[in-house]
Amino acid sequence: MSDTTKTELFIETPAGFDFPRTLRSHGWYDLPPYELVAGDTLARVLDVGGAEPVTVFVKGERAGLRVSASVRLGARAGARVERDVRHVFRLDERLEEFYALVGGDPEFGWVARDGAGRLLRSPTVYEDLVKSVMTTNCSWSLTKKMVTGLVGALGREGRDGRRAFPGPEAMAAQPAEFYREVVRAGYRSEYLKELAERVASGEIDPESWLRSELSTAELRREMKRVKGVGDYAAENLLKLVGRYDVLALDSWVRGKFRRVRGRGRACDDRKIARFYSRFGEWRGLALWCDMTRDWFE
DNA sequence: GCGTCCAGGTCTACC
DNA sequence: GGTAGACCTGGACGC
């Protein structure tokens, strides 16, 4: 239940939901507009359709999330905030089948017990798409630099000075030089410009991927029509829209698998795929939980 | 200080 | 369909 007429909302979470684990489920919490405050609160600016964006602070409590907004919210803005918070923490995602599957596995039972498996995402698929392009072929520090530059330069500013993630229209209005010189996106600059233009014009609708009836293979092909989105980025996005029958192997996962499961010996992708194949349509999520287990120990 | 390597890959040309 | 080479950037590392 939630009260949308005040600046504070309480949103119930599903049984077993683990706030810290979801918050730090992967690196997104470390990229603007997300900001970790005092180690246990997620701050972020949300564009809720009003004259100015709103900063919200989300903190985990027993059985729910406490959401504080920077300004008094009307009913419509409050509903938007709740929708976005539910979306980014995946509160409506049904994981019972996954937990039943891993619960019967001696090595993966902890996943269900600990409430793992909810991957933090952005309020829009568009934001996840842009960020995914910015994670490719570079260090994490460069990804942070690019995202920080983009948000700092183009994001709408809230009352407290924090900025929202820019929408496709704002991004499409910038020349490729902006992405090269300000965002420092290098060869990705043309890709980002083209992506923003295609989304702003309606040629591509990333939000539709959330409810697409295409098979995972077909949706993957659709995602890869975006320049800058290859196998890894597409599969990462598939996970973020709730398709877990892909692995999204990158150099970090390959290295981690080698250390955790391969006894330090090099493993090719087929071996990694075989290892998680017993989890069927949930193999990508099982892989991610397995590779990040030590983050929370 | 400088050069090299490589990181949460992808694209294009070519076979 | 598979593969080689190019591609921006910036931090780490060796010298």
mmCIF file of N, CA, C and O (backbone and C1' of nucleotides) in Angstrom, chain B:
data_model
loop_
_atom_site.group_PDB
_atom_site.id
_atom_site.type_symbol
_atom_site.label_atom_id
_atom_site.label_comp_id
_atom_site.label_asym_id
_atom_site.label_seq_id
_atom_site.Cartn_x
_atom_site.Cartn_y
_atom_site.Cartn_z
ATOM 1 P P DG B 1 56.048 14.404 -15.786
ATOM 2 O "O5'" DG B 1 56.654 13.737 -17.099
ATOM 3 C "C5'" DG B 1 57.798 14.279 -17.759
ATOM 4 C "C4'" DG B 1 58.215 13.276 -18.791
ATOM 5 C "C3'" DG B 1 57.132 12.962 -19.825
ATOM 6 O "O3'" DG B 1 57.751 12.862 -21.099
ATOM 7 C "C1'" DG B 1 57.803 10.960 -18.734
ATOM 8 P P DC B 2 56.886 12.908 -22.423
ATOM 9 O "O5'" DC B 2 56.990 11.395 -22.907
ATOM 10 C "C5'" DC B 2 58.271 10.785 -23.052
ATOM 11 C "C4'" DC B 2 58.079 9.299 -23.296
ATOM 12 C "C3'" DC B 2 56.904 8.965 -24.222
ATOM 13 O "O3'" DC B 2 57.375 8.231 -25.338
ATOM 14 C "C1'" DC B 2 56.860 7.618 -22.246
ATOM 15 P P DG B 3 56.407 7.906 -26.566
ATOM 16 O "O5'" DG B 3 56.237 6.338 -26.382
ATOM 17 C "C5'" DG B 3 57.395 5.526 -26.227
ATOM 18 C "C4'" DG B 3 56.979 4.105 -25.918
ATOM 19 C "C3'" DG B 3 55.843 3.590 -26.800
ATOM 20 O "O3'" DG B 3 56.157 2.267 -27.225
ATOM 21 C "C1'" DG B 3 55.218 3.450 -24.500
ATOM 22 P P DT B 4 55.187 1.492 -28.219
ATOM 23 O "O5'" DT B 4 54.422 0.513 -27.229
ATOM 24 C "C5'" DT B 4 55.193 -0.264 -26.309
ATOM 25 C "C4'" DT B 4 54.261 -1.080 -25.431
ATOM 26 C "C3'" DT B 4 53.068 -1.699 -26.169
ATOM 27 O "O3'" DT B 4 53.041 -3.079 -25.894
ATOM 28 C "C1'" DT B 4 52.338 -0.524 -24.241
ATOM 29 P P DC B 5 51.992 -4.061 -26.646
ATOM 30 O "O5'" DC B 5 50.936 -4.337 -25.474
ATOM 31 C "C5'" DC B 5 51.405 -4.612 -24.162
ATOM 32 C "C4'" DC B 5 50.241 -4.630 -23.189
ATOM 33 C "C3'" DC B 5 48.967 -5.281 -23.759
ATOM 34 O "O3'" DC B 5 48.504 -6.240 -22.829
ATOM 35 C "C1'" DC B 5 48.490 -3.129 -22.860
ATOM 36 P P DC B 6 47.439 -7.322 -23.297
ATOM 37 O "O5'" DC B 6 46.079 -6.755 -22.692
ATOM 38 C "C5'" DC B 6 46.042 -6.403 -21.309
ATOM 39 C "C4'" DC B 6 44.779 -5.598 -21.038
ATOM 40 C "C3'" DC B 6 43.549 -6.122 -21.783
ATOM 41 O "O3'" DC B 6 42.435 -6.004 -20.933
ATOM 42 C "C1'" DC B 6 43.809 -3.856 -22.216
ATOM 43 P P DA B 7 41.533 -7.282 -20.638
ATOM 44 O "O5'" DA B 7 40.383 -6.641 -19.720
ATOM 45 C "C5'" DA B 7 40.750 -5.889 -18.596
ATOM 46 C "C4'" DA B 7 39.929 -4.603 -18.518
ATOM 47 C "C3'" DA B 7 38.437 -4.802 -18.720
ATOM 48 O "O3'" DA B 7 37.771 -3.945 -17.817
ATOM 49 C "C1'" DA B 7 39.231 -3.213 -20.259
ATOM 50 P P DG B 8 37.007 -4.540 -16.640
ATOM 51 O "O5'" DG B 8 35.783 -5.180 -17.423
ATOM 52 C "C5'" DG B 8 35.121 -4.476 -18.448
ATOM 53 C "C4'" DG B 8 34.303 -5.462 -19.243
ATOM 54 C "C3'" DG B 8 33.433 -4.799 -20.273
ATOM 55 O "O3'" DG B 8 33.140 -5.701 -21.308
ATOM 56 C "C1'" DG B 8 32.152 -5.481 -18.400
ATOM 57 P P DG B 9 34.334 -6.029 -22.289
ATOM 58 O "O5'" DG B 9 33.590 -5.576 -23.619
ATOM 59 C "C5'" DG B 9 32.756 -6.498 -24.326
ATOM 60 C "C4'" DG B 9 32.078 -5.695 -25.380
ATOM 61 C "C3'" DG B 9 31.288 -6.526 -26.377
ATOM 62 O "O3'" DG B 9 30.124 -5.784 -26.698
ATOM 63 C "C1'" DG B 9 33.053 -5.392 -27.477
ATOM 64 P P DT B 10 29.091 -6.289 -27.772
ATOM 65 O "O5'" DT B 10 29.533 -5.471 -29.058
ATOM 66 C "C5'" DT B 10 29.468 -4.056 -29.020
ATOM 67 C "C4'" DT B 10 29.815 -3.498 -30.385
ATOM 68 C "C3'" DT B 10 29.071 -4.175 -31.542
ATOM 69 O "O3'" DT B 10 28.452 -3.174 -32.316
ATOM 70 C "C1'" DT B 10 31.407 -4.106 -31.958
ATOM 71 P P DC B 11 27.616 -3.568 -33.621
ATOM 72 O "O5'" DC B 11 28.615 -3.089 -34.756
ATOM 73 C "C5'" DC B 11 29.153 -1.781 -34.714
ATOM 74 C "C4'" DC B 11 30.069 -1.573 -35.906
ATOM 75 C "C3'" DC B 11 29.479 -2.093 -37.210
ATOM 76 O "O3'" DC B 11 29.605 -1.100 -38.214
ATOM 77 C "C1'" DC B 11 31.620 -3.087 -36.789
ATOM 78 P P DT B 12 28.839 -1.299 -39.624
ATOM 79 O "O5'" DT B 12 30.036 -1.659 -40.602
ATOM 80 C "C5'" DT B 12 31.240 -0.924 -40.536
ATOM 81 C "C4'" DT B 12 32.307 -1.621 -41.354
ATOM 82 C "C3'" DT B 12 31.795 -2.215 -42.672
ATOM 83 O "O3'" DT B 12 32.588 -1.706 -43.730
ATOM 84 C "C1'" DT B 12 33.036 -3.824 -41.441
ATOM 85 P P DA B 13 32.248 -2.092 -45.265
ATOM 86 O "O5'" DA B 13 33.479 -3.027 -45.640
ATOM 87 C "C5'" DA B 13 34.783 -2.690 -45.180
ATOM 88 C "C4'" DA B 13 35.728 -3.856 -45.434
ATOM 89 C "C3'" DA B 13 35.528 -4.535 -46.794
ATOM 90 O "O3'" DA B 13 36.801 -4.813 -47.351
ATOM 91 C "C1'" DA B 13 35.248 -6.126 -45.055
ATOM 92 P P DC B 14 36.931 -5.323 -48.880
ATOM 93 O "O5'" DC B 14 37.246 -6.871 -48.680
ATOM 94 C "C5'" DC B 14 38.257 -7.267 -47.738
ATOM 95 C "C4'" DC B 14 38.096 -8.735 -47.414
ATOM 96 C "C3'" DC B 14 37.811 -9.622 -48.630
ATOM 97 O "O3'" DC B 14 38.903 -10.501 -48.824
ATOM 98 C "C1'" DC B 14 36.484 -10.219 -46.749
ATOM 99 P P DC B 15 38.991 -11.378 -50.169
ATOM 100 O "O5'" DC B 15 38.687 -12.843 -49.617
ATOM 101 C "C5'" DC B 15 39.443 -13.349 -48.498
ATOM 102 C "C4'" DC B 15 38.720 -14.546 -47.919
ATOM 103 C "C3'" DC B 15 38.337 -15.596 -48.953
ATOM 104 O "O3'" DC B 15 39.024 -16.819 -48.694
ATOM 105 C "C1'" DC B 15 36.541 -15.135 -47.433
#
